[in-house]
mmCIF file of C-alpha atoms and ligand atoms in Angstrom:
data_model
loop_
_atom_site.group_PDB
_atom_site.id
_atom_site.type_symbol
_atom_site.label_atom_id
_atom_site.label_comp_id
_atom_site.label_asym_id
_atom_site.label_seq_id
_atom_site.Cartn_x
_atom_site.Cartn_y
_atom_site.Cartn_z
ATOM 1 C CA UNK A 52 -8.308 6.183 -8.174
ATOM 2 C CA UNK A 53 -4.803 6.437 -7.235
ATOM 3 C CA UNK A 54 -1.778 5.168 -9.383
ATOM 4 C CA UNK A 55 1.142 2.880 -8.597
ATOM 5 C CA UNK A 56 3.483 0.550 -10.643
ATOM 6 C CA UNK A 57 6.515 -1.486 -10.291
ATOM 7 C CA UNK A 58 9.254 -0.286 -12.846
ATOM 8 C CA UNK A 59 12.465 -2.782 -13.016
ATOM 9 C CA UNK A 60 13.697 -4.461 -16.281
ATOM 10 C CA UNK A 61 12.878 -8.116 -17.378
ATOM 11 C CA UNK A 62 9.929 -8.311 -15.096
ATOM 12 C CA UNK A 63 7.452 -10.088 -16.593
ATOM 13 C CA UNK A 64 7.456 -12.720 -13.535
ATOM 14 C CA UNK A 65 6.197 -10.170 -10.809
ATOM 15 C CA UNK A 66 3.140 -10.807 -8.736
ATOM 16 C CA UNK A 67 3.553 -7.518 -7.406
ATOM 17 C CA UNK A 68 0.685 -6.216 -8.781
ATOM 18 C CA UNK A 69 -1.417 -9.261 -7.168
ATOM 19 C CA UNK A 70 0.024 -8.593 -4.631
ATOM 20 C CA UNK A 71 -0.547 -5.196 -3.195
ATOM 21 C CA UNK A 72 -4.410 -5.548 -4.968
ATOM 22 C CA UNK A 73 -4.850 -8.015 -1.916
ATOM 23 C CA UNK A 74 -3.594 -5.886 0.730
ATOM 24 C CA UNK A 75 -5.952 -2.704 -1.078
ATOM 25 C CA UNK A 76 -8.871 -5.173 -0.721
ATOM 26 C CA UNK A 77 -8.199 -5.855 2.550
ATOM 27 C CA UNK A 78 -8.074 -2.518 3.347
ATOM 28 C CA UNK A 79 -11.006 -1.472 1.328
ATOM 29 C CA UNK A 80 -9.594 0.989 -0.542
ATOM 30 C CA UNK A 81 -9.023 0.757 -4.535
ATOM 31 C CA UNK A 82 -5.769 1.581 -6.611
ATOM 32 C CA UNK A 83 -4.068 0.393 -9.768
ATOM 33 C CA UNK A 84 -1.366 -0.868 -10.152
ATOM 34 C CA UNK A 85 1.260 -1.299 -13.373
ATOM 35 C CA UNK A 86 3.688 -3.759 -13.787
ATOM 36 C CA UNK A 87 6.491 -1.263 -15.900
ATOM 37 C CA UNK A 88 9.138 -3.251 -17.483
ATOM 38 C CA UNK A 89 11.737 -0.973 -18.707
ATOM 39 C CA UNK A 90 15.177 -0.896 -20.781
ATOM 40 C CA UNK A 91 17.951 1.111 -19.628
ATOM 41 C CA UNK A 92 17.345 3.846 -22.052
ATOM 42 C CA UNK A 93 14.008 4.256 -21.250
ATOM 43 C CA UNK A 94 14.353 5.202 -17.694
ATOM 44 C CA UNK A 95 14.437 8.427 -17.099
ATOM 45 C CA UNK A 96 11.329 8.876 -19.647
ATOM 46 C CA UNK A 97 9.669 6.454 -17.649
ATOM 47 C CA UNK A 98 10.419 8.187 -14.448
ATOM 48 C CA UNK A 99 9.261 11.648 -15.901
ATOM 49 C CA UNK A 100 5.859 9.297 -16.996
ATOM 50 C CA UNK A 101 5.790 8.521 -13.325
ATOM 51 C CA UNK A 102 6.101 11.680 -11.688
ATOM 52 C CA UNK A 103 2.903 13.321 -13.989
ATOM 53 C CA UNK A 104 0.210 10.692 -13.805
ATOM 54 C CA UNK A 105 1.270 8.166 -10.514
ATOM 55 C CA UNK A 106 1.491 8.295 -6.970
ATOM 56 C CA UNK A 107 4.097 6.438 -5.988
ATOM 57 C CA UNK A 108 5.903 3.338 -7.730
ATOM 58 C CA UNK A 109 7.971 0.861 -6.146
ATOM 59 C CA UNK A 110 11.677 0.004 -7.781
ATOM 60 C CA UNK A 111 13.488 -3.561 -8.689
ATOM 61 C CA UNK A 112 16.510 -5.154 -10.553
ATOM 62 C CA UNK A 113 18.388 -3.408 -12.107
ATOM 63 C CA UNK A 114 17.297 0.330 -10.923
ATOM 64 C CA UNK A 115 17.568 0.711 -6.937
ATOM 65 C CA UNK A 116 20.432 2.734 -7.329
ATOM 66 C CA UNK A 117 19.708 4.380 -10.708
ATOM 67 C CA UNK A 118 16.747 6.537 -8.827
ATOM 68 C CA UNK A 119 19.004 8.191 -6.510
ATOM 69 C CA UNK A 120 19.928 11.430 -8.616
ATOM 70 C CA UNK A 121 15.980 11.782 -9.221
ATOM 71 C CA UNK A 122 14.828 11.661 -5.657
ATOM 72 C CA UNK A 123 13.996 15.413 -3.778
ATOM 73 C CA UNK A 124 14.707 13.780 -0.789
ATOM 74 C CA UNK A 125 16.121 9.861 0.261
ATOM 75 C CA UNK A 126 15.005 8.027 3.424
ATOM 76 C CA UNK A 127 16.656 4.862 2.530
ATOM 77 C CA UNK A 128 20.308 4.775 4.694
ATOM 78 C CA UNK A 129 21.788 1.855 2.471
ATOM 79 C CA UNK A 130 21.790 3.411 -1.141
ATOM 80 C CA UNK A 131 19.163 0.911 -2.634
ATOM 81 C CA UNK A 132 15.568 2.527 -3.115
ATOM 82 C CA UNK A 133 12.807 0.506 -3.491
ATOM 83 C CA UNK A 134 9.309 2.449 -3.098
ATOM 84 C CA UNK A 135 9.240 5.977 -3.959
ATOM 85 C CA UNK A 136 6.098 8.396 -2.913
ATOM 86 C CA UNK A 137 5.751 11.348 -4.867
ATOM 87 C CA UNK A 138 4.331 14.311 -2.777
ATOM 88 C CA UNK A 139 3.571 17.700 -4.628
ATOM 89 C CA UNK A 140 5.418 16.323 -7.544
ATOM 90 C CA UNK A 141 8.722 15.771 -5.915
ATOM 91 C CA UNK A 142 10.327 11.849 -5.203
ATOM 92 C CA UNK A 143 10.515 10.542 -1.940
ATOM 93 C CA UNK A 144 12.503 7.301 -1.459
ATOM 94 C CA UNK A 145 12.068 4.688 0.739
ATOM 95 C CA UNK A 146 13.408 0.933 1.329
ATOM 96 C CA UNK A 147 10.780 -1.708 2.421
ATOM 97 C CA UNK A 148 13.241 -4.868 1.387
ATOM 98 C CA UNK A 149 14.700 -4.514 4.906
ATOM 99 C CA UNK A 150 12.076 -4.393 7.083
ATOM 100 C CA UNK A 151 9.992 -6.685 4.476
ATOM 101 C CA UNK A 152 12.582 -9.621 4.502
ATOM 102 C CA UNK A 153 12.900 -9.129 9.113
ATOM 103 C CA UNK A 154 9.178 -9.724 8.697
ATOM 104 C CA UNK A 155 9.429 -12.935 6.599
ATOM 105 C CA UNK A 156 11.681 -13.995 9.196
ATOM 106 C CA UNK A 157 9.657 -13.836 12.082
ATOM 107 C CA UNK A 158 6.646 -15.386 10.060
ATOM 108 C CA UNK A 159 8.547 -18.432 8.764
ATOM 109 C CA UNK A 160 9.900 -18.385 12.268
ATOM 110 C CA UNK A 161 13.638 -18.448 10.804
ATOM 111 C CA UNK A 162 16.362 -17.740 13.781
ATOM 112 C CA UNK A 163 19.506 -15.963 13.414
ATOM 113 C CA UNK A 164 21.297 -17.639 15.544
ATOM 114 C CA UNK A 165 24.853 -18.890 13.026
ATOM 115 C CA UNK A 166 26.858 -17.385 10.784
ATOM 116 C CA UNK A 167 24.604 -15.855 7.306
ATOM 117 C CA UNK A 168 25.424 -16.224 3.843
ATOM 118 C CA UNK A 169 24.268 -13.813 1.550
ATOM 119 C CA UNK A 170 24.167 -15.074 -2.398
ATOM 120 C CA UNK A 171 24.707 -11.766 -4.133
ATOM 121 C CA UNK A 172 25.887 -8.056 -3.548
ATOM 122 C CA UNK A 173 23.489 -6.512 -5.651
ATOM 123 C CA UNK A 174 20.136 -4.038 -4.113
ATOM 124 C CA UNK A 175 18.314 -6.771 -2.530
ATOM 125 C CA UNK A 176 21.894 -8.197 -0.852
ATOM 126 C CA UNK A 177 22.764 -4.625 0.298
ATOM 127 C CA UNK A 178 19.631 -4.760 2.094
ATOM 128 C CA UNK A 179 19.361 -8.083 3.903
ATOM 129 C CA UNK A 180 23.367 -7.567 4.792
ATOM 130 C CA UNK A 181 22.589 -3.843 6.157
ATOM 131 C CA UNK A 182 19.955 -5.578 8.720
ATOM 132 C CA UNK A 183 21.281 -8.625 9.394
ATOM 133 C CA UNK A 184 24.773 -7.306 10.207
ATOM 134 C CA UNK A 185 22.419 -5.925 13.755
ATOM 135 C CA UNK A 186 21.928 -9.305 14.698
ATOM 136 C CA UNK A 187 24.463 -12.142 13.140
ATOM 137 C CA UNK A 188 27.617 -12.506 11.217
ATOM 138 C CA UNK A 189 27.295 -12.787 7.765
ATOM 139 C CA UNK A 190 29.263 -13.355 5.109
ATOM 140 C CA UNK A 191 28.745 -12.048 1.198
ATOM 141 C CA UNK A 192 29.743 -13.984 -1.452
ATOM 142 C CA UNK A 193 29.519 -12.093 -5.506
ATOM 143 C CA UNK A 194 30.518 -12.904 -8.371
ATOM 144 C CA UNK A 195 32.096 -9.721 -8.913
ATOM 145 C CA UNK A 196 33.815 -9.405 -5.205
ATOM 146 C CA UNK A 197 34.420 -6.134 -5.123
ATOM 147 C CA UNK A 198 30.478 -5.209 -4.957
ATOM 148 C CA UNK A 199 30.655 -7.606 -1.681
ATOM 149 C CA UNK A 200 33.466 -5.391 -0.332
ATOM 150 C CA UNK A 201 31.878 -2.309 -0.914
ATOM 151 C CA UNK A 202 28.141 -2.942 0.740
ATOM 152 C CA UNK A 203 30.661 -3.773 4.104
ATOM 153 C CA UNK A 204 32.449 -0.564 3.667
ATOM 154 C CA UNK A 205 30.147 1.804 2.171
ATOM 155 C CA UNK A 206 27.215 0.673 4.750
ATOM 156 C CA UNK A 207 30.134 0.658 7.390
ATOM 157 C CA UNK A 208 29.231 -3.120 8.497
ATOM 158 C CA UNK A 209 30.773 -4.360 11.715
ATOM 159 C CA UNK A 210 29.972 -8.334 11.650
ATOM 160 C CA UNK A 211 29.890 -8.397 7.819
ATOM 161 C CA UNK A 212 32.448 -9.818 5.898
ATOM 162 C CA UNK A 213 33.693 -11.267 2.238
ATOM 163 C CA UNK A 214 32.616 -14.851 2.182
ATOM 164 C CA UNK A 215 36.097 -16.961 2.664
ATOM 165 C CA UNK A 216 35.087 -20.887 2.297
ATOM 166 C CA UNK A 217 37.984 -22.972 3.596
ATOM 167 C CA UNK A 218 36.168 -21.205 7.067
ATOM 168 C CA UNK A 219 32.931 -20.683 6.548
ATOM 169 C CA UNK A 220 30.472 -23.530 7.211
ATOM 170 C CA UNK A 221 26.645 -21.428 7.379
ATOM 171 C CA UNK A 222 23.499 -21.756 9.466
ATOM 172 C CA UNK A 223 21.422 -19.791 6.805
ATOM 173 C CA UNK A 224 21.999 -19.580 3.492
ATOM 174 C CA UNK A 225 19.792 -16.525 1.846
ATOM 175 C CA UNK A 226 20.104 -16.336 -2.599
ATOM 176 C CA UNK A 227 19.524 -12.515 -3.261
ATOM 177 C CA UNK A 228 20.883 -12.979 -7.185
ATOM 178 C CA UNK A 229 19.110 -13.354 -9.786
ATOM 179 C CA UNK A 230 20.347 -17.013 -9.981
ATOM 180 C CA UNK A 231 17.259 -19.327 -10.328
ATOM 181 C CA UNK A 232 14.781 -17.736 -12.595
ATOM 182 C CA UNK A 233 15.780 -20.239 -15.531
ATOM 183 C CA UNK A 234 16.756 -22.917 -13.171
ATOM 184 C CA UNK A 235 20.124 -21.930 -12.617
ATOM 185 C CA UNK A 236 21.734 -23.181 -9.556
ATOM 186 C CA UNK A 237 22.851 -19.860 -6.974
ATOM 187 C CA UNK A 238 24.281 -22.566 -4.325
ATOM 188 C CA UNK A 239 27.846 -22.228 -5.396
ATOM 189 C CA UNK A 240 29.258 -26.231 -4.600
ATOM 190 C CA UNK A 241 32.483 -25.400 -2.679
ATOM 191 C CA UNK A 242 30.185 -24.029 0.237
ATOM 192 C CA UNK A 243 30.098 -26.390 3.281
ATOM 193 C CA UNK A 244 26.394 -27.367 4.058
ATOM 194 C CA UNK A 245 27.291 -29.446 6.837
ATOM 195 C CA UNK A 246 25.688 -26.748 9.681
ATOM 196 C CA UNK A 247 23.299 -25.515 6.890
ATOM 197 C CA UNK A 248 19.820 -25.249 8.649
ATOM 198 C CA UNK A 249 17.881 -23.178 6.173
ATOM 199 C CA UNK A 250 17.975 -22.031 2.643
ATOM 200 C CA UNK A 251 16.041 -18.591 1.681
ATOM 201 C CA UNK A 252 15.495 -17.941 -1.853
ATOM 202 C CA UNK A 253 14.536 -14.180 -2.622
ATOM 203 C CA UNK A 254 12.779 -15.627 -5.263
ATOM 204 C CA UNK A 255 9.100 -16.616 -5.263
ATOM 205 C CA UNK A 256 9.080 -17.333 -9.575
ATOM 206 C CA UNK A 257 9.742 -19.806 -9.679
ATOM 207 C CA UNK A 258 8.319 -21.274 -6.233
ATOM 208 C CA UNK A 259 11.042 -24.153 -6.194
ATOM 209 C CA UNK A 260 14.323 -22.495 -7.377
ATOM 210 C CA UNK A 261 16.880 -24.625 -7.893
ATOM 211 C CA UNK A 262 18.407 -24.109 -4.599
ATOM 212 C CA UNK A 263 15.165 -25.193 -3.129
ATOM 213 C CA UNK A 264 14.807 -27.897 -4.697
ATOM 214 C CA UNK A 265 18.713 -28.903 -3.923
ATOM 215 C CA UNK A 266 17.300 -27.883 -0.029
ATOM 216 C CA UNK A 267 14.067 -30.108 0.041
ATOM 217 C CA UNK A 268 16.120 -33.171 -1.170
ATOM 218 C CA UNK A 269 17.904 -33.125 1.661
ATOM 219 C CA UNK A 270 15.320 -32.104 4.253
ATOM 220 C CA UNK A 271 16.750 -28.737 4.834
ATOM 221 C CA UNK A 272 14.058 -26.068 5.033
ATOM 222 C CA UNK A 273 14.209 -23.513 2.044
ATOM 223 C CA UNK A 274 11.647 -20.536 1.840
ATOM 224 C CA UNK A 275 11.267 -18.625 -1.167
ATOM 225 C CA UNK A 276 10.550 -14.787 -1.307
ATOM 226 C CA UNK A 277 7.169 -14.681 -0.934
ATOM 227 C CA UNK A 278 6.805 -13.398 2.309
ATOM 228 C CA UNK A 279 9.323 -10.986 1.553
ATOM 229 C CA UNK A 280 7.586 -9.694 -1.461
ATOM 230 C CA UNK A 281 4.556 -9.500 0.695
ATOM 231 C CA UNK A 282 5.698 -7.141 3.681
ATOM 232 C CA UNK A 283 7.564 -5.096 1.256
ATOM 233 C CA UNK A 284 4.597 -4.148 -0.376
ATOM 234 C CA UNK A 285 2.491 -3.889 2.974
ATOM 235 C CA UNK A 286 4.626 -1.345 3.854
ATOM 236 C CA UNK A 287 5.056 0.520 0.816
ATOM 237 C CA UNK A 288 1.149 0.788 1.409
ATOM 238 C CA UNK A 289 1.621 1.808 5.201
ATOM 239 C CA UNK A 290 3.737 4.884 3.448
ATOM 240 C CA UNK A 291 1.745 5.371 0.157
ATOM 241 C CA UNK A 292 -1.746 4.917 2.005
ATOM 242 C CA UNK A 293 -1.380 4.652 5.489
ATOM 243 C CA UNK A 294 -2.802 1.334 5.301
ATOM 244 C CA UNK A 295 -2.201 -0.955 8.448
ATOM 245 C CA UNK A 296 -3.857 -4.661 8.430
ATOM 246 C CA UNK A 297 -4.305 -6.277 11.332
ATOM 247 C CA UNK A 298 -2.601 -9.958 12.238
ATOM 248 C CA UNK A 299 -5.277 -12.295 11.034
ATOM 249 C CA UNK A 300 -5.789 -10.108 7.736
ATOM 250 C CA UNK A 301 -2.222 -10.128 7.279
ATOM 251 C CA UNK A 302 -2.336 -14.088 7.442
ATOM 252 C CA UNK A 303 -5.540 -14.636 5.685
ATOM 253 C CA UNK A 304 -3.881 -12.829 2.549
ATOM 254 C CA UNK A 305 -0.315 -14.404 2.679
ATOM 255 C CA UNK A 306 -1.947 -17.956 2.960
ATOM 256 C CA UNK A 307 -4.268 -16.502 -0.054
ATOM 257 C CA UNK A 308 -1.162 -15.753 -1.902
ATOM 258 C CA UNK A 309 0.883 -18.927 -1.213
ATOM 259 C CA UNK A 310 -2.154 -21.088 -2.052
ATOM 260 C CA UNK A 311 -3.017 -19.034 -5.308
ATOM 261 C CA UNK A 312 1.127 -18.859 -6.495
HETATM 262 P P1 NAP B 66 20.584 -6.599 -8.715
HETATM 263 O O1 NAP B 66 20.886 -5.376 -7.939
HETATM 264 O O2 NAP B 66 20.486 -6.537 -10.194
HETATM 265 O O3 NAP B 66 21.683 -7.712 -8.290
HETATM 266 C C1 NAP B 66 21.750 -8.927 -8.978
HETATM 267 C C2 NAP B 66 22.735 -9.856 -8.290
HETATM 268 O O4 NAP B 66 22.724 -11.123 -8.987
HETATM 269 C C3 NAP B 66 24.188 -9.359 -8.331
HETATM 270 O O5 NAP B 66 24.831 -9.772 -7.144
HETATM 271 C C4 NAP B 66 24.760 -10.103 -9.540
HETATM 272 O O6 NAP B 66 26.148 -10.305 -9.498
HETATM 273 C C5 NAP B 66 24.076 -11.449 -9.391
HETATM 274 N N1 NAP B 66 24.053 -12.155 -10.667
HETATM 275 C C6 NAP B 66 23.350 -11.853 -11.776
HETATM 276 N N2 NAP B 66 23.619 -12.734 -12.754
HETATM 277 C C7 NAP B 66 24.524 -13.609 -12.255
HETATM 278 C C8 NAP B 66 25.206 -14.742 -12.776
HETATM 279 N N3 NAP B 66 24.997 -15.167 -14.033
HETATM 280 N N4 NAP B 66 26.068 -15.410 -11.983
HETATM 281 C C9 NAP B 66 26.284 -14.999 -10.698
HETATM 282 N N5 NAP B 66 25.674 -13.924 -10.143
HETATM 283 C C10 NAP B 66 24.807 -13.239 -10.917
HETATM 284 O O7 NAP B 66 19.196 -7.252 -8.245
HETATM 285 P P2 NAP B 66 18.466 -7.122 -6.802
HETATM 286 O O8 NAP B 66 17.467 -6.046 -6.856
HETATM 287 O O9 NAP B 66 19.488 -7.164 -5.745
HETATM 288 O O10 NAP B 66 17.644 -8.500 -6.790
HETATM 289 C C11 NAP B 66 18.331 -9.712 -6.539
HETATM 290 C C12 NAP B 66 17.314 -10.821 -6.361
HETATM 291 O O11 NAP B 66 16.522 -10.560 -5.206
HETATM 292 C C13 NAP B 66 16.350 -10.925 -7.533
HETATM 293 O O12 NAP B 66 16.156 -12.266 -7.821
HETATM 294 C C14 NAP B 66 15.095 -10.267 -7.010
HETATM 295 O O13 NAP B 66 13.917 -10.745 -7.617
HETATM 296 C C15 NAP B 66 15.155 -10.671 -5.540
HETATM 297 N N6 NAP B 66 14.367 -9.776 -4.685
HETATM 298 C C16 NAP B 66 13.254 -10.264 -4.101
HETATM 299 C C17 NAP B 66 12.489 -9.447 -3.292
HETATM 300 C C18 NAP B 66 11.260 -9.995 -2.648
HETATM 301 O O14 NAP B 66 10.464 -9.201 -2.137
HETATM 302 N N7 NAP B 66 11.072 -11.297 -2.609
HETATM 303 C C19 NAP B 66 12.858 -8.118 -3.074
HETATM 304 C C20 NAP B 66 14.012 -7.651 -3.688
HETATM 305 C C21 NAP B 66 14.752 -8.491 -4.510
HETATM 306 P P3 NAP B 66 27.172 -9.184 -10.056
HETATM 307 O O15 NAP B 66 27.232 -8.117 -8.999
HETATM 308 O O16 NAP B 66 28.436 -9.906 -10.225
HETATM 309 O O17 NAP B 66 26.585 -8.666 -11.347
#
């Protein structure tokens, strides 16, 4: 049976490994997979642990970047790795976040159609800013601002820019930090909500984050990351597997998933 697992740090709250178990048994096919949660100094043992008995493991928080120097070849353009395939013992990389959060868009039917504001300049941030900057102007805001300043310049963005908030008033308001696990709020309270149409939490553990909850008191519709999390994964499979699930399997498990977490 072939082997995957998630390796990040802290990451007892992951339904990953639900997760892409649904998509296997939609696709009739059978794998494990290992929910790896990993300090610092045990990372590059748990890589080599990887690359001799697995066939691929997907990367989160804090380790996108950490991979790089261990990867025989990179197909992610915006320096954040989040599935790796391992092929005659070498590591591939890959980044599903991308296309897996444009995906969650279209399903929640979420327009880009106002200014962004990305919560966060860390893997998942890169990301979201690196596609969205296609299609809107967005605006980072970090708590350290100089990881805001360099997605936009080492990713080259055109439309993205350091959040300033005496301007900014935003459509779309998307939390990629790690704000909201243990109900921390990531909605900073200087940021104008008055044009604020949707909240989307990168989140999914909790299901109501605090910034959802601040959103569904005031009838402005939040999402959480569960979607995201979701087409990640599918397409981790369509590169580990070659698995592709057709539209009413795709929505028969994500309504399994939102019902079950
Ligand atoms: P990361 O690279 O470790 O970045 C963490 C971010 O959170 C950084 O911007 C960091 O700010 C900020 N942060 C952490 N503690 C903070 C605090 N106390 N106050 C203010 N900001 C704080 O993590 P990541 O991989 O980008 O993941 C970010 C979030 O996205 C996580 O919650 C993760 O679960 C989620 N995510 C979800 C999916 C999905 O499929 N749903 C996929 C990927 C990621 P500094 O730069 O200042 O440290």
């Amino acid at each position: 049976m072939k082997k995957y697992a998630l390796i990040g740090r802290n990451i007892g709250y992951s339904f990953s490994a639900l997760v892409h178990q649904e998509i296997a048994t939609g696709a009739e096919i059978e794998l494990e997979y290992t929910i790896m949660s990993i300090e610092p100094e045990g990372f590059v043992a748990a890589i080599n642990r990887l690359k001799s008995g697995f066939d691929g493991f997907n990367i989160t928080k804090p380790y996108k970047s950490d991979i790089l120097p261990y990867l025989y070849k990179n197909n992610s353009v915006t320096g954040a790795v989040n599935t790796v395939d391992i092929k005659n013992n070498e590591l591939i990389g890959y980044n599903t976040d991308g296309t897996g959060f444009l995906k969650s868009l279209v399903y929640h039917n979420i327009k880009v159609d106002g200014d962004v504001l990305i919560l966060g300049a860390g893997g998942a941030a890169r990301t979201i800013a690196y596609e969205l900057d296609k299609i809107a102007d967005v605006f980072i805001y970090n708590r350290t601002t100089e990881k805001a300043k360099s997605i936009i310049d080492d990713l080259k963005l055109k439309n993205t820019y350091v959040a300033d908030f005496d301007k900014l008033s935003p459509k779309l308001v998307i939390n990629a930090t790690t704000l909201g696990y243990n109900h921390e709020m990531s909605l900073p309270d200087y940021v104008k909500t008055d044009k604020l149409e949707t909240v989307y939490d990168t989140i999914y553990n909790p299901k109501v984050t605090p910034i959802i909850d601040w959103a569904n008191k005031r009838e402005i519709r939040a999402v959480n990351g569960l979607a995201m999390l979701f087409f990640q994964a599918l397409d981790a499979q369509k590169i580990w597997n070659g698995i592709n699930l057709s539209q009413s399997q795709i929505l028969e498990i994500l309504k399994n998933l939102e019902a079950r977490i």
